[in-house]
Amino acid sequence: MHYLDAGISLLALLGLCVFYAQPGRLGAALAPLGAVCTAVLFLMVGGVLGLLLPAAFLFTALCFTLCLFTLARTGPKKALRALRSPGFIFFVGMSALALVWFAVKAPVFSHWDEFSFWGTAVKLMKLSGGLYTTAETGWFWTSTEMPALPLLSWFMQFMGAAFAPWKVYLAYAVLFFAVASALTAPFGKRPVVALGLGLTGVLLPFFFLSPQRITALSPAYLSAYGDLPAGLLFGGALAFYFALRAGGQNGAFALLPLAALALVKDNTFPIALVAAALMAADTLFFCPAGGGVQAKVRKGLLLAGYFAAPLTVYTLWKQHAAFANAHNTVMAGEATGASPFGAAAESAAQLVGVRPRSEDFTRTLSEMWAAFTDGAFSPVSMVGSGLFTALLVLLLFALAILSGKDRGARLRAGLAAGLSTAGFLGFQFVLLTYFAFLNKYEGGLPDYERYSVSYFAGWLVLALLLLGLCARESAPARRSAVQGPPAGQASEATEQKGGRTGRELAAQGLVLLAAVGCTVLFALRVLPGYSVLDYPDRLYDPLRREEAKAGELAALVPEGERTYYIGQGDDGFGWFRTHYYFLPRILDYSGGGGSIRSEAAGEPGEQVLSPRELREYLRENGCTYIYVGAVDDDFVEEYGTLFTDGLHAFEGEPVLYERTDDGDYAPLSP
């Protein structure tokens, strides 16, 4: 019954959906994304207060209580009738299918940053019952990252007996399906269009994560990286807002995904501000407050709320992280690096020519442009480079504007297109600042395509949504900015005529064409045997064997003891994997990889430590155990005297050594 905890957590979210779906709240198609974002925010607050585990149980109980309350108040038939939406049905079916599929296949982590943060953070919370920021990890990065995705992943398994990586993938899939459901929200009476948009939303992970015909396992739905989820949540937040406006629901509900978006990654905070600006501009120009002082005050508060929501949660988390890092023995000795605001000011000054451009800045600018335009070596999506992906989005915006039924609808689409395009340029500036000043690199621009997806995915979702919206409604009639336009009013004239306009039919055809296009690209580029659909289990066998061996050795280390890692030739990935396997036991940072020489050999990442210096380091840092993962003949010759057997116990498989009374290290056997 290793899937029971995930099933209960999923049922809790569905219970909250029952409450949110009732008239006057969110509606069925928006309820899943509202429930997911509520869970993230509730758990974040509970975790900051040091009450993560009680908060999870309380949230689960509240979800079921609100569900029962709704059923008792409205009656089961009426409550369930409110859930009859193509998007919600799609969400429930896909989430249930994902639960069963992942439980059967049980994939494990295989990518670098899954071990360095995204997966390790969830395992830390599972083991400790608290936030990963407060856990001892042996190194400094984990406590600096944002919590939204780790919290959602932890929620899917917090009641279980053991940590399971596949439940992290399940949590991401639930988020993706919730975004797809939100895309369908304005089209409940047109199920074909709704399902077309829902299908497009489900296939978008493949569109961005499998840009070329794959010959290795596709990371779509099998990766815990935060870049694509951030992008889809960006698009989901905007879909959430525009669906609220189209359906006449309370616009303040849009603060839920907006706040959650600010907690995904550091570089999604600027994206959250772009989303806030889009919502505020649309509310300001196309949702008049009406007469009366109270209406105008409500509108002003809502406009301020769009910016206050992401700023508040982001600031709260950063204050918590700063406090946690101040009490972290590893972080205390680490430099915090350049100030992001100072780096942004310097980047802007060099970009506009106020200050002369440095060599690093010029090189970064040139390499970013090359990465943006080169589809062969730097594809962002299935259509190729960032340039072609941007042109696709702009084409969809142009079609959305042309499909508007009146001038107001076209202006509304044009405003969203213009502001989001400006936001795209701003996000590129954020990446430029990051690469040039905050994450200096050598030998090629690292991960530009991956970081860019955080904006491209949401930008594409917005373009698809506007294309559909411009087909079904004109500019909103005058009504409260908080409440939005009356549902159905925009299309009332068309419906009274008994038919749909040519523009509406054309736009709906284009939406369906986009769904068909995604499906065709998926069929051409993605082989089932190299995707989540039907990958062979043997692909994960080496990692499972590695984890089992590391687990045997970790079991020999008492909790609280520190283990030093040696892995000659390791670029750091081996350390991250072993660190993850050893938890909750602490693997010493070991200089960032454990590759050691007694004198400089010119290899990147190697430490230069004499045998005496290594012995002193081990003593000063309290490393009573040494994990030997890989050594060569030179290492054995130089450092063999530290080990009672001269490292003869190492025969290609990892070996654990324990410090003896005289300070040498003797081999242990599991």
PDB file of N, CA, C and O in Angstrom, residues 136 557-563 584-586 621-625:
ATOM      1  N   GLU A 136      20.313  19.758   8.697  1.00  0.00           N
ATOM      2  CA  GLU A 136      21.752  19.689   8.463  1.00  0.00           C
ATOM      3  C   GLU A 136      21.987  18.833   7.225  1.00  0.00           C
ATOM      4  O   GLU A 136      21.552  17.682   7.145  1.00  0.00           O
ATOM      5  N   VAL A 557      26.905   3.562   9.350  1.00  0.00           N
ATOM      6  CA  VAL A 557      27.287   4.835   9.962  1.00  0.00           C
ATOM      7  C   VAL A 557      26.224   5.250  10.978  1.00  0.00           C
ATOM      8  O   VAL A 557      25.060   5.439  10.602  1.00  0.00           O
ATOM      9  N   PRO A 558      26.561   5.400  12.233  1.00  0.00           N
ATOM     10  CA  PRO A 558      25.565   5.871  13.212  1.00  0.00           C
ATOM     11  C   PRO A 558      25.100   7.286  12.864  1.00  0.00           C
ATOM     12  O   PRO A 558      25.883   8.109  12.363  1.00  0.00           O
ATOM     13  N   GLU A 559      23.832   7.580  13.108  1.00  0.00           N
ATOM     14  CA  GLU A 559      23.322   8.924  12.851  1.00  0.00           C
ATOM     15  C   GLU A 559      24.063   9.920  13.740  1.00  0.00           C
ATOM     16  O   GLU A 559      24.326   9.663  14.906  1.00  0.00           O
ATOM     17  N   GLY A 560      24.378  11.066  13.148  1.00  0.00           N
ATOM     18  CA  GLY A 560      25.139  12.089  13.853  1.00  0.00           C
ATOM     19  C   GLY A 560      26.607  12.076  13.508  1.00  0.00           C
ATOM     20  O   GLY A 560      27.315  13.061  13.750  1.00  0.00           O
ATOM     21  N   GLU A 561      27.097  10.961  12.944  1.00  0.00           N
ATOM     22  CA  GLU A 561      28.492  10.882  12.528  1.00  0.00           C
ATOM     23  C   GLU A 561      28.650  11.456  11.118  1.00  0.00           C
ATOM     24  O   GLU A 561      27.715  11.451  10.320  1.00  0.00           O
ATOM     25  N   ARG A 562      29.842  11.920  10.826  1.00  0.00           N
ATOM     26  CA  ARG A 562      30.104  12.586   9.554  1.00  0.00           C
ATOM     27  C   ARG A 562      31.014  11.707   8.692  1.00  0.00           C
ATOM     28  O   ARG A 562      31.976  11.118   9.176  1.00  0.00           O
ATOM     29  N   THR A 563      30.698  11.650   7.402  1.00  0.00           N
ATOM     30  CA  THR A 563      31.441  10.809   6.470  1.00  0.00           C
ATOM     31  C   THR A 563      32.089  11.667   5.393  1.00  0.00           C
ATOM     32  O   THR A 563      31.435  12.538   4.805  1.00  0.00           O
ATOM     33  N   PRO A 584      19.511  10.188   6.324  1.00  0.00           N
ATOM     34  CA  PRO A 584      19.793  11.417   7.075  1.00  0.00           C
ATOM     35  C   PRO A 584      21.228  11.527   7.600  1.00  0.00           C
ATOM     36  O   PRO A 584      21.540  12.466   8.329  1.00  0.00           O
ATOM     37  N   ARG A 585      22.097  10.591   7.255  1.00  0.00           N
ATOM     38  CA  ARG A 585      23.489  10.680   7.674  1.00  0.00           C
ATOM     39  C   ARG A 585      24.195  11.745   6.843  1.00  0.00           C
ATOM     40  O   ARG A 585      23.904  11.913   5.665  1.00  0.00           O
ATOM     41  N   ILE A 586      25.136  12.430   7.443  1.00  0.00           N
ATOM     42  CA  ILE A 586      25.744  13.595   6.814  1.00  0.00           C
ATOM     43  C   ILE A 586      26.992  13.189   6.039  1.00  0.00           C
ATOM     44  O   ILE A 586      27.913  12.579   6.586  1.00  0.00           O
ATOM     45  N   ASN A 621      37.060  18.392  11.071  1.00  0.00           N
ATOM     46  CA  ASN A 621      35.654  18.396  10.661  1.00  0.00           C
ATOM     47  C   ASN A 621      34.875  17.209  11.202  1.00  0.00           C
ATOM     48  O   ASN A 621      33.708  17.020  10.852  1.00  0.00           O
ATOM     49  N   GLY A 622      35.518  16.424  12.049  1.00  0.00           N
ATOM     50  CA  GLY A 622      34.812  15.334  12.711  1.00  0.00           C
ATOM     51  C   GLY A 622      34.383  14.222  11.787  1.00  0.00           C
ATOM     52  O   GLY A 622      33.337  13.591  12.015  1.00  0.00           O
ATOM     53  N   CYS A 623      35.173  13.935  10.753  1.00  0.00           N
ATOM     54  CA  CYS A 623      34.824  12.874   9.801  1.00  0.00           C
ATOM     55  C   CYS A 623      35.360  11.543  10.329  1.00  0.00           C
ATOM     56  O   CYS A 623      36.552  11.237  10.193  1.00  0.00           O
ATOM     57  N   THR A 624      34.493  10.777  10.946  1.00  0.00           N
ATOM     58  CA  THR A 624      34.915   9.494  11.521  1.00  0.00           C
ATOM     59  C   THR A 624      34.825   8.356  10.512  1.00  0.00           C
ATOM     60  O   THR A 624      35.265   7.245  10.797  1.00  0.00           O
ATOM     61  N   TYR A 625      34.237   8.633   9.343  1.00  0.00           N
ATOM     62  CA  TYR A 625      34.125   7.616   8.297  1.00  0.00           C
ATOM     63  C   TYR A 625      34.554   8.221   6.962  1.00  0.00           C
ATOM     64  O   TYR A 625      34.437   9.427   6.743  1.00  0.00           O
TER      65      TYR A 625
END
